[in-house]
Coordinates of C-alpha atoms and ligand atoms in Angstrom, one line a residue:
M985 CA 35.3 -14.5 33.3
V986 CA 31.6 -15.2 33.2
T987 CA 30.0 -14.8 29.9
E988 CA 26.4 -14.0 30.0
V989 CA 24.2 -15.7 27.5
V990 CA 21.3 -13.3 26.6
N991 CA 18.5 -14.6 24.3
A992 CA 16.6 -12.4 22.0
N993 CA 13.5 -12.0 24.2
D994 CA 15.7 -11.0 27.2
L995 CA 17.5 -8.4 25.0
Q996 CA 14.1 -6.9 23.9
K997 CA 13.2 -6.7 27.6
V998 CA 16.4 -4.7 28.6
A999 CA 16.5 -2.5 25.4
P1000 CA 12.9 -2.2 24.3
V1001 CA 13.4 0.9 22.1
F1002 CA 17.0 1.8 21.4
G1003 CA 17.8 -1.9 21.2
Q1004 CA 15.1 -2.7 18.6
L1005 CA 16.4 -4.3 15.3
S1006 CA 14.7 -1.6 13.3
F1007 CA 16.0 1.3 15.5
D1008 CA 18.1 3.5 13.3
N1009 CA 19.0 6.6 15.2
H1010 CA 15.5 7.7 15.3
E1011 CA 15.1 11.2 16.8
Q1012 CA 11.9 10.6 18.9
I1013 CA 9.5 7.9 19.6
V1014 CA 6.1 8.9 21.1
F1015 CA 3.8 6.3 22.8
C1016 CA 0.3 7.6 23.0
N1017 CA -2.2 6.1 25.3
D1018 CA -5.7 7.1 26.2
K1019 CA -7.8 4.9 28.4
D1020 CA -11.2 6.6 27.5
T1021 CA -11.1 6.2 23.8
G1022 CA -8.9 3.0 23.8
L1023 CA -6.3 4.8 21.7
K1024 CA -3.0 3.0 21.7
A1025 CA -0.6 4.6 19.1
I1026 CA 3.1 5.1 18.4
I1027 CA 4.5 8.0 16.5
G1028 CA 8.0 7.6 15.1
I1029 CA 10.0 10.6 14.1
H1030 CA 13.1 9.3 12.3
N1031 CA 14.9 12.4 11.0
T1032 CA 13.9 16.1 10.6
V1033 CA 17.1 17.4 8.9
L1034 CA 15.3 18.2 5.6
G1035 CA 12.1 19.4 7.3
P1036 CA 9.2 18.3 9.5
A1037 CA 8.7 14.5 9.7
L1038 CA 5.8 13.8 7.4
G1039 CA 4.2 10.4 7.0
G1040 CA 0.9 8.7 7.2
T1041 CA -0.9 7.0 10.0
R1042 CA -1.6 3.2 9.8
M1043 CA -4.3 1.5 11.8
W1044 CA -3.6 -2.2 12.0
Q1045 CA -4.4 -5.1 14.3
Y1046 CA -0.9 -6.1 15.1
N1047 CA 0.0 -9.5 16.6
S1048 CA 1.9 -7.7 19.4
E1049 CA 3.0 -4.3 20.5
W1050 CA 6.6 -5.3 19.5
D1051 CA 5.3 -5.7 15.9
A1052 CA 3.7 -2.2 16.0
L1053 CA 6.9 -0.7 17.3
N1054 CA 9.0 -2.5 14.6
D1055 CA 6.5 -1.4 11.9
V1056 CA 6.6 2.3 12.9
L1057 CA 10.3 2.3 13.1
R1058 CA 10.7 0.8 9.6
L1059 CA 8.0 2.9 8.1
S1060 CA 9.2 6.2 9.5
R1061 CA 12.8 5.5 8.5
G1062 CA 11.5 4.7 5.0
M1063 CA 9.7 8.2 4.9
T1064 CA 13.0 9.9 5.6
Y1065 CA 14.6 8.3 2.5
K1066 CA 11.5 8.7 0.4
S1067 CA 11.3 12.4 0.8
A1068 CA 15.0 12.8 0.5
I1069 CA 15.2 10.9 -2.8
T1070 CA 12.2 12.6 -4.2
G1071 CA 13.8 16.2 -3.5
L1072 CA 11.2 17.2 -0.9
N1073 CA 12.1 19.3 2.1
L1074 CA 10.5 16.9 4.6
G1075 CA 11.8 14.6 7.3
G1076 CA 10.6 11.1 7.9
G1077 CA 8.0 10.1 10.3
K1078 CA 5.0 7.7 10.6
A1079 CA 2.4 6.7 13.2
V1080 CA 0.7 3.5 13.9
I1081 CA -2.6 3.0 15.7
I1082 CA -3.1 -0.4 17.2
G1083 CA -6.5 -1.8 16.4
D1084 CA -9.1 -2.9 13.9
S1085 CA -9.9 0.1 11.7
K1086 CA -13.2 -1.4 10.7
T1087 CA -14.5 -1.9 14.3
Q1088 CA -12.2 0.3 16.6
K1089 CA -11.9 3.5 14.7
T1090 CA -14.2 6.0 16.3
P1091 CA -14.3 9.8 16.0
E1092 CA -13.3 10.2 19.6
L1093 CA -10.2 8.0 19.1
M1094 CA -9.1 9.9 15.9
L1095 CA -9.7 13.3 17.7
R1096 CA -7.5 12.1 20.6
F1097 CA -4.9 11.0 18.2
G1098 CA -5.0 14.4 16.5
E1099 CA -4.4 16.1 19.9
F1100 CA -1.3 13.9 20.4
V1101 CA -0.1 14.9 16.9
H1102 CA -0.7 18.6 17.9
S1103 CA 1.3 18.2 21.1
L1104 CA 4.4 17.7 18.9
G1105 CA 4.1 21.3 17.6
G1106 CA 4.7 20.5 13.9
R1107 CA 7.7 18.2 14.3
Y1108 CA 5.4 15.5 12.9
I1109 CA 2.8 16.0 10.3
T1110 CA 0.4 13.1 9.7
A1111 CA -1.6 11.8 6.6
E1112 CA -3.4 8.7 5.7
D1113 CA -2.1 5.2 5.3
V1114 CA -3.6 1.7 5.5
G1115 CA -6.8 1.8 7.6
M1116 CA -7.3 5.5 7.1
A1117 CA -9.4 7.6 4.9
T1118 CA -9.5 11.3 3.8
S1119 CA -12.4 11.8 6.1
D1120 CA -10.4 10.7 9.0
M1121 CA -7.7 13.3 8.2
D1122 CA -10.6 15.9 7.9
L1123 CA -11.5 15.0 11.5
V1124 CA -7.9 15.3 12.7
R1125 CA -7.8 18.7 11.1
T1126 CA -10.3 20.0 13.5
V1127 CA -7.8 19.6 16.3
T1128 CA -4.5 20.3 14.7
P1129 CA -3.2 22.0 11.5
F1130 CA -0.4 19.4 11.4
V1131 CA -2.2 17.1 9.1
T1132 CA -2.3 16.6 5.3
G1133 CA -4.2 14.3 2.9
I1134 CA -7.4 16.1 3.7
S1135 CA -10.3 16.3 1.3
E1136 CA -10.5 18.6 -1.7
E1137 CA -13.7 20.2 -0.2
K1138 CA -11.6 21.1 2.8
G1139 CA -8.9 22.6 0.8
G1140 CA -6.6 19.5 0.7
A1141 CA -5.1 17.7 -2.3
G1142 CA -7.5 14.7 -1.8
N1143 CA -7.0 11.0 -2.0
P1144 CA -3.2 10.4 -2.7
S1145 CA -3.7 6.9 -4.0
P1146 CA -4.1 7.5 -7.8
I1147 CA -1.0 9.7 -7.7
T1148 CA 0.8 6.9 -5.8
A1149 CA -0.2 4.5 -8.4
Y1150 CA 0.8 6.8 -11.3
G1151 CA 4.3 7.1 -9.7
V1152 CA 4.5 3.3 -9.3
F1153 CA 3.5 3.0 -13.0
M1154 CA 6.3 5.5 -13.9
G1155 CA 8.8 3.5 -11.8
M1156 CA 7.6 0.3 -13.3
K1157 CA 8.0 1.6 -16.9
A1158 CA 11.6 2.8 -16.1
A1159 CA 12.5 -0.6 -14.6
A1160 CA 11.1 -2.2 -17.8
K1161 CA 13.0 0.1 -19.9
Y1162 CA 16.2 -0.9 -18.0
K1163 CA 15.4 -4.7 -18.1
F1164 CA 13.7 -5.2 -21.4
G1165 CA 15.1 -2.3 -23.4
S1166 CA 11.7 -0.7 -23.7
D1167 CA 9.2 0.8 -21.4
D1168 CA 6.2 -0.4 -23.4
L1169 CA 4.2 -2.6 -21.0
E1170 CA 1.9 -4.0 -23.7
N1171 CA 1.4 -7.8 -23.3
K1172 CA 3.7 -7.9 -20.4
V1173 CA 2.4 -10.4 -17.8
I1174 CA 2.0 -8.4 -14.5
Y1175 CA 0.8 -9.7 -11.2
V1176 CA -0.7 -7.0 -8.9
Q1177 CA -0.7 -8.3 -5.4
G1178 CA -3.3 -6.2 -3.4
I1179 CA -5.9 -4.3 -5.3
G1180 CA -6.9 -1.7 -2.6
N1181 CA -6.8 2.0 -3.3
V1182 CA -3.4 2.0 -5.0
G1183 CA -3.5 -1.4 -6.6
E1184 CA -6.8 -0.7 -8.3
A1185 CA -5.5 2.6 -9.7
L1186 CA -2.3 0.8 -10.8
V1187 CA -4.5 -1.7 -12.6
E1188 CA -6.3 1.1 -14.4
N1189 CA -2.9 2.5 -15.7
L1190 CA -1.7 -0.9 -16.8
T1191 CA -5.0 -1.7 -18.5
N1192 CA -4.7 1.5 -20.6
E1193 CA -1.2 0.3 -21.6
G1194 CA -2.4 -3.1 -22.7
A1195 CA -0.6 -5.3 -20.1
N1196 CA -1.7 -8.8 -19.4
I1197 CA -2.8 -8.3 -15.7
Y1198 CA -3.4 -10.9 -13.0
I1199 CA -4.8 -9.6 -9.6
S1200 CA -4.7 -11.1 -6.2
D1201 CA -6.2 -10.0 -2.9
I1202 CA -7.5 -11.5 0.4
N1203 CA -10.8 -9.7 -0.3
R1204 CA -13.0 -11.7 -2.7
E1205 CA -15.4 -8.8 -3.2
R1206 CA -12.8 -6.4 -4.3
L1207 CA -11.3 -8.9 -6.7
E1208 CA -14.6 -9.5 -8.5
M1209 CA -15.3 -5.7 -8.6
V1210 CA -11.8 -5.0 -10.1
R1211 CA -12.0 -7.8 -12.5
D1212 CA -15.4 -6.8 -13.8
K1213 CA -14.3 -3.2 -14.1
Y1214 CA -11.1 -3.7 -16.0
N1215 CA -11.4 -7.1 -17.5
V1216 CA -8.3 -8.6 -15.8
T1217 CA -7.8 -12.2 -14.5
I1218 CA -8.1 -13.2 -10.9
Y1219 CA -5.3 -15.3 -9.8
E1220 CA -6.8 -18.3 -8.1
G1221 CA -3.7 -20.1 -6.9
D1222 CA -2.2 -19.7 -3.5
N1223 CA 1.4 -18.9 -4.3
L1224 CA 1.9 -16.4 -7.0
Y1225 CA 5.6 -16.1 -6.4
G1226 CA 6.4 -19.2 -8.5
E1227 CA 4.2 -18.1 -11.4
D1228 CA 5.7 -17.2 -14.8
M1229 CA 5.5 -13.4 -15.1
D1230 CA 7.4 -10.4 -16.2
I1231 CA 6.7 -8.0 -13.4
Y1232 CA 5.6 -8.5 -9.8
A1233 CA 3.8 -5.6 -8.3
P1234 CA 3.4 -5.9 -4.6
C1235 CA 0.7 -3.5 -3.5
A1236 CA -0.5 -5.0 -0.2
L1237 CA 1.7 -5.1 2.8
G1238 CA 5.6 -5.2 3.2
A1239 CA 8.2 -7.9 3.5
T1240 CA 6.8 -10.2 0.8
V1241 CA 10.4 -10.6 -0.7
N1242 CA 11.8 -12.7 2.1
D1243 CA 13.6 -15.9 2.7
D1244 CA 10.6 -18.0 1.7
T1245 CA 9.7 -16.3 -1.5
I1246 CA 13.0 -14.9 -3.0
Y1247 CA 14.2 -18.1 -4.6
Q1248 CA 10.7 -18.9 -6.0
L1249 CA 10.3 -15.6 -7.8
K1250 CA 10.2 -15.8 -11.5
A1251 CA 9.5 -12.2 -12.1
E1252 CA 12.2 -10.2 -13.9
V1253 CA 11.2 -6.9 -12.4
I1254 CA 9.7 -6.0 -9.1
A1255 CA 7.9 -2.7 -8.9
G1256 CA 5.0 -2.0 -6.5
A1257 CA 3.5 0.3 -4.0
A1258 CA 4.0 -1.5 -0.7
N1259 CA 6.4 -0.1 1.8
N1260 CA 9.4 -2.1 2.9
Q1261 CA 9.1 -4.9 0.2
L1262 CA 12.3 -6.4 1.1
A1263 CA 12.2 -8.2 4.4
N1264 CA 15.9 -7.5 4.8
E1265 CA 17.1 -4.7 2.5
L1266 CA 20.8 -5.8 2.4
K1267 CA 20.3 -9.5 2.1
H1268 CA 17.3 -9.7 -0.2
G1269 CA 18.5 -6.8 -2.3
A1270 CA 21.7 -8.7 -3.0
I1271 CA 20.0 -11.9 -3.9
L1272 CA 17.7 -10.1 -6.3
Q1273 CA 20.8 -8.5 -7.8
E1274 CA 22.6 -11.9 -8.2
R1275 CA 19.4 -13.4 -9.7
G1276 CA 19.2 -10.6 -12.3
I1277 CA 15.8 -9.4 -11.0
V1278 CA 15.5 -5.6 -11.3
Y1279 CA 14.0 -4.1 -8.2
A1280 CA 12.6 -0.6 -8.4
P1281 CA 13.2 0.7 -4.8
D1282 CA 9.7 1.0 -3.1
F1283 CA 10.5 4.2 -1.3
L1284 CA 11.3 5.9 -4.6
I1285 CA 8.5 4.6 -6.8
N1286 CA 5.7 5.0 -4.2
A1287 CA 6.5 8.6 -3.5
G1288 CA 3.5 9.9 -5.5
G1289 CA 1.4 10.1 -2.3
I1290 CA 3.9 12.2 -0.4
I1291 CA 4.3 14.5 -3.4
N1292 CA 0.5 14.9 -3.5
V1293 CA 0.3 15.8 0.3
Y1294 CA 3.5 18.0 0.1
A1295 CA 1.4 20.2 -2.3
E1296 CA -0.9 21.1 0.7
L1297 CA 2.2 22.5 2.6
E1298 CA 3.9 24.1 -0.5
N1299 CA 0.8 25.3 -2.2
Y1300 CA 1.6 23.9 -5.6
G1301 CA -1.1 22.7 -7.9
R1302 CA -2.0 19.6 -9.9
Q1303 CA 0.4 20.3 -12.8
E1304 CA 3.4 20.4 -10.4
I1305 CA 2.2 17.2 -8.7
I1306 CA 2.1 15.3 -12.0
R1307 CA 5.5 16.8 -13.1
K1308 CA 7.2 15.7 -9.9
T1309 CA 5.5 12.2 -10.1
E1310 CA 6.5 11.7 -13.6
N1311 CA 10.1 12.4 -12.6
I1312 CA 10.1 9.2 -10.8
Y1313 CA 10.7 7.6 -14.2
N1314 CA 14.1 9.5 -14.6
T1315 CA 15.1 9.0 -11.0
T1316 CA 14.5 5.2 -11.2
L1317 CA 16.5 4.9 -14.3
E1318 CA 19.3 7.0 -12.8
I1319 CA 19.4 4.7 -9.8
L1320 CA 19.4 1.5 -11.7
N1321 CA 22.2 2.8 -13.8
K1322 CA 24.1 4.0 -10.8
A1323 CA 23.6 0.5 -9.1
T1324 CA 25.1 -1.2 -12.2
D1325 CA 28.1 1.2 -12.6
N1326 CA 29.0 0.9 -8.9
N1327 CA 28.1 -2.7 -8.4
L1328 CA 25.5 -1.7 -5.7
T1329 CA 22.0 -3.0 -5.2
S1330 CA 19.3 -0.6 -6.5
H1331 CA 18.3 -0.2 -2.9
Q1332 CA 21.7 0.9 -1.9
A1333 CA 22.1 3.2 -4.8
A1334 CA 18.8 4.9 -4.0
F1335 CA 19.7 5.0 -0.3
E1336 CA 23.2 6.6 -0.9
I1337 CA 21.8 9.4 -3.0
A1338 CA 19.1 10.1 -0.4
Q1339 CA 21.6 10.0 2.5
A1340 CA 24.1 12.3 0.6
R1341 CA 21.3 14.9 0.4
I1342 CA 20.6 14.7 4.1
D1343 CA 24.2 14.9 4.9
Q1344 CA 24.8 17.9 2.7
R1345 CA 21.8 19.8 4.3
K1346 CA 23.1 18.9 7.8
K1347 CA 26.5 20.4 6.9
E1348 CA 24.8 23.6 5.8
Q1349 CA 22.8 24.0 8.9
Ligands
NAD1921 P1 -5.4 -0.5 1.0 O1 -5.6 -0.9 2.4 O2 -6.5 0.3 0.2 O3 -5.2 -1.8 0.1 C1 -4.4 -2.9 0.5 C2 -5.0 -4.1 -0.2 O4 -4.2 -5.2 0.1 C3 -6.4 -4.5 0.4 O5 -7.3 -4.7 -0.7 C4 -6.2 -5.8 1.1 O6 -7.3 -6.6 1.1 C5 -5.1 -6.4 0.4 N1 -4.2 -7.4 1.1 C6 -3.9 -7.4 2.4 N2 -3.1 -8.5 2.6 C7 -3.0 -9.2 1.5 C8 -2.4 -10.4 1.1 N3 -1.7 -11.1 2.1 N4 -2.4 -10.7 -0.2 C9 -3.1 -10.1 -1.1 N5 -3.8 -8.9 -0.8 C10 -3.7 -8.5 0.5 O7 -3.9 0.2 1.0 P2 -3.4 1.1 -0.2 O8 -3.6 2.6 0.1 O9 -3.8 0.5 -1.5 O10 -1.7 0.8 0.0 C11 -1.2 -0.3 -0.5 C12 0.2 -0.3 0.0 O11 0.9 0.8 -0.6 C13 0.5 -0.3 1.4 O12 1.7 -1.0 1.8 C14 0.8 1.2 1.6 O13 1.7 1.4 2.8 C15 1.5 1.5 0.5 N6 1.5 3.0 0.1 C16 0.3 3.6 -0.1 C17 0.2 4.9 -0.4 C18 -1.0 5.6 -0.7 O14 -1.0 6.6 -1.2 N7 -2.2 5.0 -0.3 C19 1.4 5.6 -0.6 C20 2.7 4.9 -0.4 C21 2.7 3.6 -0.1

């Protein structure tokens, strides 16, 4: 018998979508291409059992199309579990546009993207993510109703970032309660990595609480602006993972808890806004558990943004947005306790609750 040896690159060539590492029974992947505007986008619809697949659009200069595909697969799957664990009647989806949002995002490109979203008839509903602004969603709204995160002037719930940050703050407090016995963050040393829209709003919440905050970002201008506004310390080193801290709050991009960083981490709690913080959910979740580092699952504690945009579909107001977001505190504690009781990682515990909700709904359909 001849055994064929296939290397990873060859595998990708024969199984470019269903064979992707991050493919997890996604229902539909849509590749959008428009020569005239230069649009190259991928829409990932992971699961629609609980409702239409809602998730933001990210514009990013990926190193390769494989990276873009991998990202949309991971992000859309994350949205399924985020909405499920938060109790929303939404499925999971996400879109990525390949390109530099600062130089390549034109109105024509955004409109063309909106038309692609529209062609899916509501199976996918978009919103903003990294590289997108409320004004972009307003533009998309002119060609499709299947968009959320539009401005308050246009009848939307507005910028979701402050609500996302508030949810992260709630999740962080719950994780602190679990780890330190108190949810008071006064004097806790907290590193916020990435002080963009969400990171800055998180810094504001933490400042009000009296935390001892260090900030890091690749954008020097923002660092100085946030430092001046909130009187926090700029981290000047180049490897924050090894610094003494109580809490690490990843609020830039994902996969920062990985093979290189995980054994350096001195934090006792990880709680931040970034999606997909664990490069490998199973492996890195287990190592964190072994090391006694409490990890507040990202897809749970960063759900404030989706709660905010869901209000546009369900027509609930500010009070209900805040109530649902504050409930992230209770859900986080419940999950951390379930994880301990069942010897699971916190990620697995959250995932199991979310999956059970999806399975139950499927049975009822
Ligand atoms: P943003 O683009 O406004 O901010 C990201 C910040 O991270 C920028 O200031 C950028 O300079 C910085 N950054 C990039 N790479 C970095 C690095 N290597 N080290 C340090 N800083 C770096 O994005 P945002 O809206 O604040 O979102 C932050 C994260 O939270 C993203 O992962 C996003 O997917 C996630 N998230 C956001 C929302 C929301 O409501 N905006 C909701 C859920 C999840």
